[in-house]
Coordinates of C-alpha atoms in Angstrom, one line a residue:
M1 CA -26.0 7.5 -14.5
S2 CA -27.3 7.5 -11.3
A3 CA -25.8 5.9 -8.0
A4 CA -24.9 7.0 -4.8
Y5 CA -21.3 7.6 -3.9
A6 CA -19.6 4.6 -2.4
T7 CA -16.1 4.6 -0.9
F8 CA -13.3 2.3 -2.2
G9 CA -10.0 1.1 -0.8
L10 CA -8.0 -2.0 -1.3
A11 CA -6.6 -4.5 1.4
P12 CA -4.6 -7.5 1.4
A13 CA -6.6 -10.9 1.2
M14 CA -5.8 -14.5 1.1
R15 CA -7.3 -17.7 -0.4
A16 CA -6.2 -20.3 2.2
G17 CA -3.9 -23.2 0.9
G18 CA -3.5 -26.4 2.8
V19 CA -3.5 -30.0 2.9
L20 CA -7.3 -31.3 3.1
A21 CA -8.4 -34.4 4.9
N22 CA -8.9 -36.1 1.6
G23 CA -5.2 -35.6 0.5
V24 CA -5.8 -33.0 -2.0
F25 CA -3.5 -30.1 -1.9
Q26 CA -5.1 -26.6 -2.1
V27 CA -3.0 -24.1 -3.6
H28 CA -2.2 -20.8 -1.7
R29 CA -2.8 -17.2 -3.1
D30 CA -2.3 -13.9 -1.3
F31 CA -4.1 -10.9 -3.6
V32 CA -5.4 -7.5 -3.0
D33 CA -9.2 -7.2 -2.4
F34 CA -11.6 -4.2 -3.2
I35 CA -13.2 -2.6 -0.2
V36 CA -16.6 -1.3 -1.1
D37 CA -18.2 1.0 1.8
G38 CA -15.6 -0.2 4.3
R39 CA -16.3 -4.1 3.4
P40 CA -14.4 -6.9 0.9
L41 CA -16.8 -6.9 -2.3
L42 CA -15.9 -10.5 -2.1
F43 CA -18.1 -11.2 0.9
Q44 CA -21.0 -9.7 -0.8
L45 CA -20.7 -12.6 -3.3
S46 CA -21.6 -15.2 -0.7
D47 CA -19.5 -18.4 -1.0
L48 CA -16.9 -18.0 -3.5
D49 CA -13.6 -19.1 -3.8
A50 CA -12.0 -16.7 -5.9
V51 CA -9.3 -14.3 -5.9
S52 CA -9.3 -10.7 -7.5
P53 CA -6.5 -10.0 -10.6
L54 CA -4.3 -8.3 -8.2
A55 CA -2.6 -11.4 -6.8
S56 CA 0.8 -11.0 -5.4
D57 CA 2.1 -14.1 -7.6
V58 CA 1.8 -13.0 -11.0
P59 CA 4.6 -11.4 -12.7
P60 CA 5.2 -7.6 -12.3
A61 CA 4.3 -6.4 -15.8
I62 CA 1.0 -8.3 -15.7
F63 CA 0.0 -7.0 -12.2
T64 CA 0.9 -3.4 -13.3
A65 CA -1.5 -4.3 -16.7
Q66 CA -4.1 -5.2 -14.4
V67 CA -4.0 -2.1 -12.2
R68 CA -3.9 0.1 -15.4
S69 CA -6.9 -1.8 -17.1
L70 CA -9.1 -1.0 -13.5
L71 CA -7.8 2.6 -14.0
L72 CA -9.4 2.4 -17.8
E73 CA -6.1 3.1 -19.3
A74 CA -6.3 0.2 -21.2
D75 CA -9.1 -1.4 -23.5
A76 CA -11.6 -3.6 -21.5
P77 CA -10.6 -7.4 -21.8
L78 CA -14.1 -8.4 -22.4
P79 CA -16.9 -7.2 -24.8
G80 CA -19.1 -4.7 -23.4
G81 CA -16.5 -3.1 -21.6
R82 CA -16.2 -5.6 -18.7
Y83 CA -13.5 -6.4 -16.6
V84 CA -12.7 -9.2 -14.4
I85 CA -13.0 -8.4 -10.6
Y86 CA -12.6 -12.1 -9.2
G87 CA -11.4 -15.2 -11.0
C88 CA -10.5 -18.9 -10.5
P89 CA -7.8 -19.3 -8.0
D90 CA -6.2 -22.2 -9.5
C91 CA -5.8 -21.1 -13.1
A92 CA -7.6 -17.8 -13.7
D93 CA -9.3 -19.2 -16.6
L94 CA -12.5 -17.5 -17.7
A95 CA -13.9 -20.9 -18.4
C96 CA -13.5 -21.7 -15.0
G97 CA -15.9 -19.1 -13.9
A98 CA -15.4 -15.5 -13.2
V99 CA -17.0 -12.3 -11.7
T100 CA -17.1 -9.4 -14.2
A101 CA -18.4 -6.1 -14.0
A102 CA -18.8 -3.2 -16.8
I103 CA -16.4 -0.3 -15.6
A104 CA -16.7 3.3 -17.0
R105 CA -16.1 6.9 -16.4
D106 CA -18.7 9.6 -15.9
G107 CA -17.1 13.2 -15.5
D108 CA -14.4 12.4 -12.8
D109 CA -16.3 9.7 -11.1
Y110 CA -15.8 5.8 -11.7
I111 CA -18.7 3.4 -11.8
W112 CA -19.0 -0.5 -11.6
Q113 CA -22.2 -1.9 -12.4
D114 CA -24.0 -5.0 -14.1
F115 CA -21.9 -7.5 -12.1
A116 CA -22.2 -11.2 -13.5
W117 CA -20.9 -14.6 -13.2
Q118 CA -19.4 -15.1 -16.7
T119 CA -17.5 -18.5 -18.2
D120 CA -17.2 -17.1 -21.8
E121 CA -16.9 -13.7 -23.7
H122 CA -20.4 -12.2 -23.2
A123 CA -22.3 -11.9 -20.0
D124 CA -25.9 -12.8 -19.9
L125 CA -27.5 -10.4 -17.1
E126 CA -30.7 -11.7 -17.1
L127 CA -29.6 -15.4 -16.2
N128 CA -26.1 -14.8 -14.2
G129 CA -26.2 -11.3 -13.0
Y130 CA -25.7 -10.2 -9.6
H131 CA -29.0 -8.1 -9.2
G132 CA -28.2 -7.5 -5.7
I133 CA -24.8 -5.8 -6.2
G134 CA -24.1 -2.3 -7.3
P135 CA -23.9 -0.1 -9.2
F136 CA -21.1 1.8 -7.4
R137 CA -20.2 5.4 -8.0
F138 CA -16.6 6.1 -6.8
Q139 CA -15.0 9.3 -6.2
G140 CA -12.5 9.8 -8.9
D141 CA -9.4 11.1 -6.5
E142 CA -10.3 8.2 -4.1
Y143 CA -10.2 5.7 -6.8
R144 CA -7.0 6.5 -8.6
A145 CA -5.2 7.0 -5.0
A146 CA -5.8 3.4 -4.0
L147 CA -5.0 1.9 -7.2
G148 CA -2.4 4.4 -8.1
S149 CA -0.6 3.5 -4.7
L150 CA 0.3 0.0 -6.0
L151 CA 1.9 1.5 -9.0
R152 CA 4.2 3.9 -7.0
E153 CA 5.0 1.5 -4.3
A154 CA 6.1 -2.2 -4.5
A155 CA 4.2 -3.5 -1.9
E156 CA 6.3 -5.5 0.4
A157 CA 6.0 -9.3 -0.9
P158 CA 4.6 -11.7 2.3
R159 CA 7.4 -13.8 3.7
R160 CA 5.8 -17.0 2.4
R161 CA 8.5 -19.0 4.1
V162 CA 8.7 -21.0 7.5
L163 CA 11.7 -22.1 9.6
L164 CA 10.9 -25.7 11.3
V165 CA 12.3 -26.8 14.5
G166 CA 12.1 -30.2 15.9
A167 CA 13.4 -33.6 16.8
R168 CA 11.4 -35.6 14.4
V169 CA 13.5 -34.9 11.1
A170 CA 11.2 -37.5 9.1
L171 CA 7.9 -35.8 10.0
L172 CA 9.6 -32.3 9.3
A173 CA 10.5 -33.3 6.0
R174 CA 7.1 -34.6 5.1
L175 CA 5.8 -31.0 6.2
A176 CA 8.2 -29.4 4.2
A177 CA 7.4 -31.1 1.3
A178 CA 3.3 -30.7 2.1
L179 CA 4.1 -26.6 2.6
R180 CA 6.1 -26.3 -0.6
T181 CA 3.1 -28.1 -2.4
I182 CA 1.1 -25.2 -1.5
G183 CA 3.7 -22.4 -2.1
V184 CA 5.2 -22.1 1.2
G185 CA 8.9 -22.4 1.3
A186 CA 10.3 -24.2 4.2
D187 CA 13.5 -24.9 6.0
I188 CA 14.7 -27.5 8.6
T189 CA 17.2 -26.8 11.2
D190 CA 17.6 -26.8 14.9
D191 CA 20.2 -23.9 15.5
V192 CA 20.2 -20.4 13.7
D193 CA 23.4 -19.2 15.5
G194 CA 25.5 -17.3 13.0
V195 CA 22.9 -17.2 10.4
P196 CA 23.0 -13.5 8.9
A197 CA 20.3 -11.1 9.5
D198 CA 19.1 -10.9 5.9
E199 CA 18.7 -14.8 5.5
L200 CA 16.6 -14.3 8.8
R201 CA 14.3 -11.9 7.3
A202 CA 13.2 -14.2 4.6
Y203 CA 11.0 -16.2 7.3
G204 CA 7.5 -14.9 8.1
A205 CA 7.2 -17.8 10.9
V206 CA 9.0 -20.4 13.3
A207 CA 7.4 -23.8 14.0
F208 CA 8.7 -25.4 17.0
G209 CA 7.9 -29.3 17.2
R210 CA 6.5 -30.5 20.6
A211 CA 9.9 -31.9 21.8
V212 CA 11.9 -28.6 21.2
G213 CA 13.0 -27.5 24.8
E214 CA 12.7 -23.9 26.2
E215 CA 16.5 -23.3 26.1
Q216 CA 16.4 -24.1 22.2
R217 CA 13.3 -22.3 21.8
A218 CA 14.9 -19.2 23.6
G219 CA 18.1 -19.1 21.7
I220 CA 16.1 -19.0 18.1
R221 CA 13.8 -16.2 19.3
R222 CA 17.0 -14.2 20.5
A223 CA 18.4 -14.6 16.9
F224 CA 15.1 -13.4 15.5
T225 CA 14.8 -10.3 17.8
D226 CA 18.8 -9.6 17.7
A227 CA 18.3 -9.4 14.0
G228 CA 15.3 -7.1 14.0
V229 CA 13.4 -9.8 12.5
D230 CA 9.3 -9.8 13.6
V231 CA 8.2 -13.6 12.9
T232 CA 5.0 -15.3 14.3
Y233 CA 5.9 -18.2 16.5
V234 CA 3.9 -21.6 15.9
D235 CA 3.8 -24.2 18.6
G236 CA 3.0 -27.5 16.6
L237 CA -0.1 -29.2 18.2
A238 CA 0.6 -32.5 17.4
P239 CA 3.1 -34.7 14.9
I240 CA -0.1 -34.7 12.4
V241 CA 1.3 -33.2 8.6
P242 CA -2.3 -31.4 7.9
L243 CA -2.8 -30.1 11.3
L244 CA 0.5 -28.6 11.3
V245 CA 0.0 -27.3 7.7
A246 CA -3.3 -25.5 9.0
Q247 CA -1.4 -23.6 12.1
I248 CA 1.3 -22.6 9.6
E249 CA -1.2 -21.1 7.2
H250 CA -2.9 -19.5 10.0
A251 CA 0.4 -17.7 11.2
L252 CA 1.2 -16.6 7.8
D253 CA -2.0 -14.8 7.2
R254 CA -1.4 -11.2 7.5
S255 CA -5.2 -10.0 6.1
P256 CA -6.6 -7.5 9.0
L257 CA -8.9 -9.5 11.5
D258 CA -11.8 -7.3 10.6
R259 CA -11.7 -8.4 6.9
R260 CA -11.7 -12.2 7.5
R261 CA -14.7 -14.5 7.0
L262 CA -13.9 -16.9 9.8
T263 CA -12.9 -15.1 13.0
R264 CA -13.7 -17.4 15.7
L265 CA -13.3 -21.2 16.4
V266 CA -13.8 -22.9 20.1
A267 CA -13.7 -26.4 20.5
A268 CA -15.1 -28.0 24.0
D269 CA -17.8 -30.1 25.2
G270 CA -18.4 -32.3 22.3
E271 CA -19.0 -29.0 20.2
A272 CA -17.2 -26.5 17.8
G273 CA -18.3 -22.8 18.0
V274 CA -17.7 -21.2 14.8
E275 CA -18.1 -17.3 14.2
V276 CA -18.3 -16.1 10.3
T277 CA -18.8 -12.6 9.2
S278 CA -20.3 -13.1 5.9
P279 CA -22.1 -16.3 4.2
C280 CA -19.6 -19.1 3.3
R281 CA -19.0 -22.6 3.1
V282 CA -17.2 -24.1 6.3
Q283 CA -15.2 -27.4 6.6
L284 CA -14.6 -28.7 10.1
T285 CA -12.2 -31.6 10.4
A286 CA -11.2 -33.3 13.5
Y287 CA -7.8 -34.8 14.0
R288 CA -6.9 -37.3 17.2
L289 CA -4.1 -39.5 17.9
D290 CA -4.7 -42.8 19.7
R291 CA -2.7 -44.7 22.4
L292 CA -0.3 -45.9 19.5
Y293 CA -0.2 -42.2 18.2
R294 CA -1.6 -43.3 15.2
T295 CA -3.6 -40.3 13.6
H296 CA -7.1 -40.8 12.9
T297 CA -9.0 -38.2 10.6
H298 CA -12.6 -37.2 10.6
E299 CA -14.9 -34.7 8.4
V300 CA -17.4 -33.6 10.9
F301 CA -19.1 -30.7 8.7
D302 CA -19.0 -29.3 5.9
G303 CA -21.8 -26.7 4.7
V304 CA -22.9 -23.0 4.2
L305 CA -23.0 -20.9 7.2
E306 CA -24.8 -17.6 7.6
P307 CA -23.2 -14.6 9.3
G308 CA -22.9 -15.0 13.2
R309 CA -22.0 -17.4 15.6
H310 CA -22.9 -21.1 15.2
R311 CA -22.5 -24.3 17.6
I312 CA -22.0 -27.4 15.9
P313 CA -21.8 -30.8 17.5
L314 CA -18.9 -33.1 16.9
D315 CA -18.9 -36.8 16.9
A316 CA -17.8 -38.4 20.3
K317 CA -15.6 -40.7 18.2
A318 CA -14.1 -38.0 16.0
V319 CA -12.6 -36.2 19.4
K320 CA -12.1 -39.0 21.6
G321 CA -8.6 -38.6 23.3
E322 CA -6.0 -36.1 22.3
A323 CA -8.3 -34.0 19.5
F324 CA -7.9 -31.4 17.5
V325 CA -10.3 -29.3 15.3
V326 CA -9.5 -27.3 12.0
A327 CA -12.0 -25.0 10.6
R328 CA -11.4 -23.8 6.8
T329 CA -13.1 -21.2 4.4
S330 CA -12.0 -20.3 1.1
G331 CA -10.1 -17.4 2.8
S332 CA -8.9 -18.4 6.2
V333 CA -8.2 -21.4 8.2
L334 CA -8.3 -21.7 12.1
V335 CA -7.3 -24.5 14.6
E336 CA -8.1 -25.4 18.2
P337 CA -7.1 -28.3 20.3
M338 CA -10.0 -30.0 21.9
A339 CA -10.7 -28.9 25.5
R340 CA -11.7 -31.1 28.0

C-alpha cells in the first residue's frame, strides 16, 4: 500500500441540538471527532449531519468497544474490513446511512481507505465512494496514543446542565422543558445561597432573564466563583424560547473555535454576515417582538454555503423592530441581535 503519512488526532465536537423554527426538536450530541492533518475529517464530507461512533452519551462499555475496534483489537463490524466512521446522530442505524472506511494495518502503520456512503452491509465504491478522500496512512505510535488516551483516562463529561434565573416563571418552565427535550438539564432558581459547591459544579451555564437585576446577578456569580466553578453566563436576549435555547446551546459548546464550521455571525443594516470554514448547510431564522410583545418567526435563508464570508440579505419585515438572528449548521449555532 502506498500513501503519504497523515497526522491523526482527536478533538471534542458536537452536533448542535435546539428548537427549530418549525417547532421540531433536534437532538444534541457531543462526540469525539477525527482530526486528519490538523482538520476535522467531517469537514471534508461537505454538508453531512453525522457524528462519530465516539459519542459521549453511549454506554461506557460500548464506547470502549468502539475505540478498541478502531485499534483493530476486534473484528470489523462490516464485511471487507469496513468500519463506521460517521453515522446518524439520531439513531445510529446503518439504514439511515453512514460513512464507512476500510481500516487495515501495514506493518506498524494504520491505513484508512475506500471511504463510502453505506446504507446496508455491503458498500458500492463505484456508486457511493468518496473518491477524493484518502487513503490516509497514520503512524502507529501517534494513532495508538490518540485512541489509547480515551481508554486510559475518562474524559471529563460535558456539563450539559443550565441554571435558569428570571422573573417570568411560566417562560422559564417552557424553556426548561424545551432544553430537556434536546438533552440539556435545566433548573430554575432565584438564589443559590447555601447551595453546596458539588451541586454548583453540575452546571455548565447560568442564564439570566432580562428582568434580573445587577445585584442578584452579582450574588449568583459570586457563589459560583467562591465554589471554584467556571461557568458560562448567558444574558437572555428576549423572552422567546427558541432564541433562548439557541443562546444556551452556544454557551454550552466546548469544541475548539478553530474546529467549528460556523465561526461568525453579524446582523446589521438589513443583512446577515456569515462565515463558515467548510461547505455546509446554513439555516438563518429571524425572531422579532412586536409592540405587544408577540413573537414572529421568519425563515430567512436555508442553503449550502462554500467556505468563506457571505452576506445574506434579510427581509425588512423579518427584522422590523426588536429582532434577532439565529444561524445554525449541523455542528454549531450562533445568535446575534439585529443592530440598528
